[in-house]
PDB file of C-alpha atoms in Angstrom:
ATOM      1  CA  MET A  33     -39.637 -29.960   8.879  1.00  0.00           C
ATOM      2  CA  THR A  34     -36.794 -27.898   7.820  1.00  0.00           C
ATOM      3  CA  THR A  35     -35.890 -26.916   4.127  1.00  0.00           C
ATOM      4  CA  ILE A  36     -32.230 -26.826   2.309  1.00  0.00           C
ATOM      5  CA  ASP A  37     -31.783 -23.544   0.995  1.00  0.00           C
ATOM      6  CA  SER A  38     -31.338 -23.641  -2.491  1.00  0.00           C
ATOM      7  CA  SER A  39     -28.776 -20.959  -2.976  1.00  0.00           C
ATOM      8  CA  LEU A  40     -26.454 -23.252  -0.868  1.00  0.00           C
ATOM      9  CA  TYR A  41     -26.181 -25.944  -3.607  1.00  0.00           C
ATOM     10  CA  LEU A  42     -22.469 -26.371  -5.345  1.00  0.00           C
ATOM     11  CA  GLN A  43     -24.206 -25.977  -8.700  1.00  0.00           C
ATOM     12  CA  ASN A  44     -25.187 -22.375  -7.907  1.00  0.00           C
ATOM     13  CA  ARG A  45     -21.660 -21.699  -7.016  1.00  0.00           C
ATOM     14  CA  GLN A  46     -19.841 -18.657  -9.175  1.00  0.00           C
ATOM     15  CA  THR A  47     -17.567 -20.429 -11.686  1.00  0.00           C
ATOM     16  CA  ALA A  48     -16.176 -17.504 -13.371  1.00  0.00           C
ATOM     17  CA  ARG A  49     -13.328 -15.788 -11.276  1.00  0.00           C
ATOM     18  CA  THR A  50     -13.108 -11.995 -11.547  1.00  0.00           C
ATOM     19  CA  PRO A  51      -9.582 -10.894 -11.460  1.00  0.00           C
ATOM     20  CA  SER A  52      -8.629  -7.905  -9.543  1.00  0.00           C
ATOM     21  CA  PRO A  53      -6.812  -5.026 -11.373  1.00  0.00           C
ATOM     22  CA  GLU A  54      -4.732  -4.265  -8.209  1.00  0.00           C
ATOM     23  CA  LEU A  55      -1.610  -6.048  -7.090  1.00  0.00           C
ATOM     24  CA  GLY A  56      -1.824  -6.230  -3.789  1.00  0.00           C
ATOM     25  CA  LYS A  57       0.530  -7.600  -1.067  1.00  0.00           C
ATOM     26  CA  ASP A  58      -1.503 -10.958  -0.782  1.00  0.00           C
ATOM     27  CA  GLU A  59      -1.303 -11.490  -4.316  1.00  0.00           C
ATOM     28  CA  PHE A  60       2.655 -10.632  -4.203  1.00  0.00           C
ATOM     29  CA  LEU A  61       3.108 -13.488  -1.502  1.00  0.00           C
ATOM     30  CA  LYS A  62       1.301 -15.547  -3.364  1.00  0.00           C
ATOM     31  CA  ILE A  63       3.449 -14.994  -6.587  1.00  0.00           C
ATOM     32  CA  LEU A  64       6.830 -15.480  -4.250  1.00  0.00           C
ATOM     33  CA  MET A  65       5.625 -18.681  -2.672  1.00  0.00           C
ATOM     34  CA  THR A  66       4.620 -20.349  -5.890  1.00  0.00           C
ATOM     35  CA  GLN A  67       7.894 -19.171  -7.436  1.00  0.00           C
ATOM     36  CA  LEU A  68       9.746 -20.524  -4.413  1.00  0.00           C
ATOM     37  CA  GLN A  69       7.476 -24.052  -4.356  1.00  0.00           C
ATOM     38  CA  ASN A  70       8.545 -24.400  -8.234  1.00  0.00           C
ATOM     39  CA  GLN A  71      12.031 -23.268  -8.492  1.00  0.00           C
ATOM     40  CA  ASP A  72      14.726 -25.788 -10.053  1.00  0.00           C
ATOM     41  CA  PRO A  73      16.194 -27.558  -6.974  1.00  0.00           C
ATOM     42  CA  THR A  74      19.223 -28.043  -8.873  1.00  0.00           C
ATOM     43  CA  ASN A  75      19.784 -24.099  -9.305  1.00  0.00           C
ATOM     44  CA  PRO A  76      17.815 -22.729  -6.305  1.00  0.00           C
ATOM     45  CA  MET A  77      17.123 -18.653  -6.298  1.00  0.00           C
ATOM     46  CA  GLU A  78      19.983 -16.941  -4.727  1.00  0.00           C
ATOM     47  CA  ASP A  79      19.948 -15.069  -1.702  1.00  0.00           C
ATOM     48  CA  ARG A  80      20.395 -11.729  -3.327  1.00  0.00           C
ATOM     49  CA  GLU A  81      17.291 -12.355  -5.513  1.00  0.00           C
ATOM     50  CA  PHE A  82      15.054 -13.313  -2.511  1.00  0.00           C
ATOM     51  CA  ILE A  83      16.173 -10.472  -0.210  1.00  0.00           C
ATOM     52  CA  SER A  84      15.379  -8.022  -3.377  1.00  0.00           C
ATOM     53  CA  GLN A  85      11.933  -9.258  -3.863  1.00  0.00           C
ATOM     54  CA  MET A  86      11.450  -9.129   0.012  1.00  0.00           C
ATOM     55  CA  ALA A  87      12.643  -5.402   0.038  1.00  0.00           C
ATOM     56  CA  GLN A  88       9.939  -5.044  -2.981  1.00  0.00           C
ATOM     57  CA  PHE A  89       7.344  -6.458  -0.862  1.00  0.00           C
ATOM     58  CA  SER A  90       8.205  -4.271   2.037  1.00  0.00           C
ATOM     59  CA  SER A  91       8.227  -1.086  -0.439  1.00  0.00           C
ATOM     60  CA  LEU A  92       4.941  -2.194  -1.837  1.00  0.00           C
ATOM     61  CA  GLU A  93       3.422  -2.705   1.712  1.00  0.00           C
ATOM     62  CA  GLN A  94       4.490   0.807   2.478  1.00  0.00           C
ATOM     63  CA  MET A  95       3.172   2.530  -0.248  1.00  0.00           C
ATOM     64  CA  MET A  96      -0.113   1.234   0.441  1.00  0.00           C
ATOM     65  CA  ASN A  97      -0.429   2.112   3.817  1.00  0.00           C
ATOM     66  CA  MET A  98       0.701   5.749   2.514  1.00  0.00           C
ATOM     67  CA  THR A  99      -1.789   5.416  -0.126  1.00  0.00           C
ATOM     68  CA  ASN A 100      -4.730   4.510   2.302  1.00  0.00           C
ATOM     69  CA  SER A 101      -3.438   7.188   4.780  1.00  0.00           C
ATOM     70  CA  ILE A 102      -3.759  10.074   2.291  1.00  0.00           C
ATOM     71  CA  ASP A 103      -7.007   8.896   1.045  1.00  0.00           C
ATOM     72  CA  THR A 104      -8.297   9.206   4.791  1.00  0.00           C
ATOM     73  CA  LEU A 105      -6.667  12.664   5.008  1.00  0.00           C
ATOM     74  CA  VAL A 106      -8.491  13.619   1.501  1.00  0.00           C
ATOM     75  CA  GLN A 107     -12.070  12.410   3.037  1.00  0.00           C
ATOM     76  CA  SER A 108     -11.512  14.357   6.242  1.00  0.00           C
ATOM     77  CA  GLN A 109     -10.596  17.326   4.257  1.00  0.00           C
ATOM     78  CA  LEU A 110     -13.764  17.122   2.168  1.00  0.00           C
ATOM     79  CA  ILE A 111     -15.878  17.026   4.964  1.00  0.00           C
ATOM     80  CA  SER A 112     -17.437  20.592   5.628  1.00  0.00           C
ATOM     81  CA  PRO A 113     -16.610  22.062   8.758  1.00  0.00           C
ATOM     82  CA  VAL A 114     -20.462  23.027   9.294  1.00  0.00           C
ATOM     83  CA  ILE A 115     -21.133  19.426   9.332  1.00  0.00           C
ATOM     84  CA  GLN A 116     -18.273  18.417  11.158  1.00  0.00           C
ATOM     85  CA  TYR A 117     -19.414  20.703  14.301  1.00  0.00           C
ATOM     86  CA  SER A 118     -23.296  20.534  13.905  1.00  0.00           C
ATOM     87  CA  HIS A 119     -23.383  18.321  17.029  1.00  0.00           C
ATOM     88  CA  MET A 120     -21.694  21.151  19.120  1.00  0.00           C
ATOM     89  CA  ILE A 121     -25.573  23.098  18.607  1.00  0.00           C
ATOM     90  CA  GLY A 122     -27.157  23.318  21.972  1.00  0.00           C
ATOM     91  CA  LYS A 123     -23.863  22.679  23.852  1.00  0.00           C
ATOM     92  CA  VAL A 124     -22.433  25.423  26.286  1.00  0.00           C
ATOM     93  CA  VAL A 125     -18.542  26.032  25.430  1.00  0.00           C
ATOM     94  CA  SER A 126     -16.122  28.102  27.193  1.00  0.00           C
ATOM     95  CA  TYR A 127     -13.587  30.177  25.567  1.00  0.00           C
ATOM     96  CA  GLN A 128     -10.817  32.912  26.321  1.00  0.00           C
ATOM     97  CA  GLY A 129     -12.608  36.143  26.112  1.00  0.00           C
ATOM     98  CA  TYR A 130     -10.850  39.032  24.329  1.00  0.00           C
ATOM     99  CA  ASP A 131     -11.251  42.576  24.514  1.00  0.00           C
ATOM    100  CA  GLU A 132     -10.268  43.899  21.186  1.00  0.00           C
ATOM    101  CA  GLU A 133     -10.418  47.699  21.953  1.00  0.00           C
ATOM    102  CA  ALA A 134      -8.169  47.264  24.996  1.00  0.00           C
ATOM    103  CA  ASP A 135      -6.275  44.513  23.390  1.00  0.00           C
ATOM    104  CA  THR A 136      -6.576  42.474  26.564  1.00  0.00           C
ATOM    105  CA  GLU A 137      -8.017  39.044  27.355  1.00  0.00           C
ATOM    106  CA  THR A 138     -11.223  39.539  29.717  1.00  0.00           C
ATOM    107  CA  GLY A 139     -10.927  35.783  31.069  1.00  0.00           C
ATOM    108  CA  ILE A 140     -12.941  32.691  30.798  1.00  0.00           C
ATOM    109  CA  GLU A 141     -16.597  33.103  29.244  1.00  0.00           C
ATOM    110  CA  GLN A 142     -19.214  30.751  28.893  1.00  0.00           C
ATOM    111  CA  SER A 143     -22.076  31.013  26.150  1.00  0.00           C
ATOM    112  CA  LYS A 144     -24.499  28.243  24.211  1.00  0.00           C
ATOM    113  CA  VAL A 145     -23.620  27.631  20.832  1.00  0.00           C
ATOM    114  CA  MET A 146     -26.677  28.579  18.730  1.00  0.00           C
ATOM    115  CA  GLY A 147     -25.259  27.604  15.088  1.00  0.00           C
ATOM    116  CA  VAL A 148     -21.998  26.876  12.963  1.00  0.00           C
ATOM    117  CA  SER A 149     -20.745  28.663  10.210  1.00  0.00           C
ATOM    118  CA  GLN A 150     -17.387  28.623   8.672  1.00  0.00           C
ATOM    119  CA  ASN A 151     -15.041  30.870   7.175  1.00  0.00           C
ATOM    120  CA  ASP A 152     -11.703  30.035   5.087  1.00  0.00           C
ATOM    121  CA  GLY A 153     -12.252  26.330   6.121  1.00  0.00           C
ATOM    122  CA  TRP A 154     -12.456  27.043   9.679  1.00  0.00           C
ATOM    123  CA  ALA A 155     -15.619  26.418  11.906  1.00  0.00           C
ATOM    124  CA  ILE A 156     -16.780  29.276  13.767  1.00  0.00           C
ATOM    125  CA  PHE A 157     -19.344  28.804  16.790  1.00  0.00           C
ATOM    126  CA  GLU A 158     -22.167  31.503  16.555  1.00  0.00           C
ATOM    127  CA  LEU A 159     -23.163  31.984  20.476  1.00  0.00           C
ATOM    128  CA  GLU A 160     -26.182  32.635  22.412  1.00  0.00           C
ATOM    129  CA  ASN A 161     -24.274  36.042  23.668  1.00  0.00           C
ATOM    130  CA  GLY A 162     -23.791  37.448  19.937  1.00  0.00           C
ATOM    131  CA  GLU A 163     -20.173  36.375  19.968  1.00  0.00           C
ATOM    132  CA  LYS A 164     -18.501  34.431  17.298  1.00  0.00           C
ATOM    133  CA  VAL A 165     -15.534  32.185  18.420  1.00  0.00           C
ATOM    134  CA  TYR A 166     -13.441  29.625  16.175  1.00  0.00           C
ATOM    135  CA  ALA A 167     -13.986  26.027  17.539  1.00  0.00           C
ATOM    136  CA  ASP A 168     -10.456  25.721  18.077  1.00  0.00           C
ATOM    137  CA  ALA A 169     -10.558  28.440  20.726  1.00  0.00           C
ATOM    138  CA  VAL A 170     -12.750  26.524  22.694  1.00  0.00           C
ATOM    139  CA  ILE A 171     -11.228  25.569  25.828  1.00  0.00           C
ATOM    140  CA  LYS A 172     -14.367  23.267  27.381  1.00  0.00           C
ATOM    141  CA  VAL A 173     -17.688  21.796  26.340  1.00  0.00           C
ATOM    142  CA  ASN A 174     -20.724  21.078  28.525  1.00  0.00           C
ATOM    143  CA  GLU A 175     -24.267  20.033  28.225  1.00  0.00           C
ATOM    144  CA  ASP A 176     -26.957  22.923  28.249  1.00  0.00           C
ATOM    145  CA  ARG A 177     -26.621  24.734  31.551  1.00  0.00           C
ATOM    146  CA  ASN A 178     -30.186  25.105  31.716  1.00  0.00           C
ATOM    147  CA  GLU A 179     -31.254  21.322  31.333  1.00  0.00           C
ATOM    148  CA  GLY A 180     -30.869  20.274  34.889  1.00  0.00           C
ATOM    149  CA  ASN A 181     -32.245  23.390  36.342  1.00  0.00           C
ATOM    150  CA  ASN A 182     -35.720  23.010  34.926  1.00  0.00           C
ATOM    151  CA  LYS A 183     -37.337  21.657  38.468  1.00  0.00           C
ATOM    152  CA  GLN A 184     -40.333  23.327  39.727  1.00  0.00           C
ATOM    153  CA  ASP A 185     -41.173  23.385  43.576  1.00  0.00           C
TER     154      ASP A 185
END
């Protein structure tokens, strides 16, 4: 025999409503609809007033979207580059080699990422060949090149 969960009884419902301190687009639409439903039929709202309120609603929605975008941007800036790029440890990266003495490019080089550090907010890969490369200078990422070559005959 199945039993009824007592938490589903109507008497266990919350009766107190907790108001939100923020006025969002849903609340704004509810206010607007209530206003339209309860207006005086002999003296209805003028078109200018209605258009003005819709413009305010549009501005409110755009400001909320911009606030969310700024919050996302701030959160992404708070993440340390070391943590953000730590998944690259053990991967083989390709990058444009550079000879500082001759001031020339040496071609595409590959090396395994052994560690990640940061300098002035930029992620730097510390490679197996002893070089350090900025994360944004990486051209290609591969799995460890020795993983598939460990077969014994």
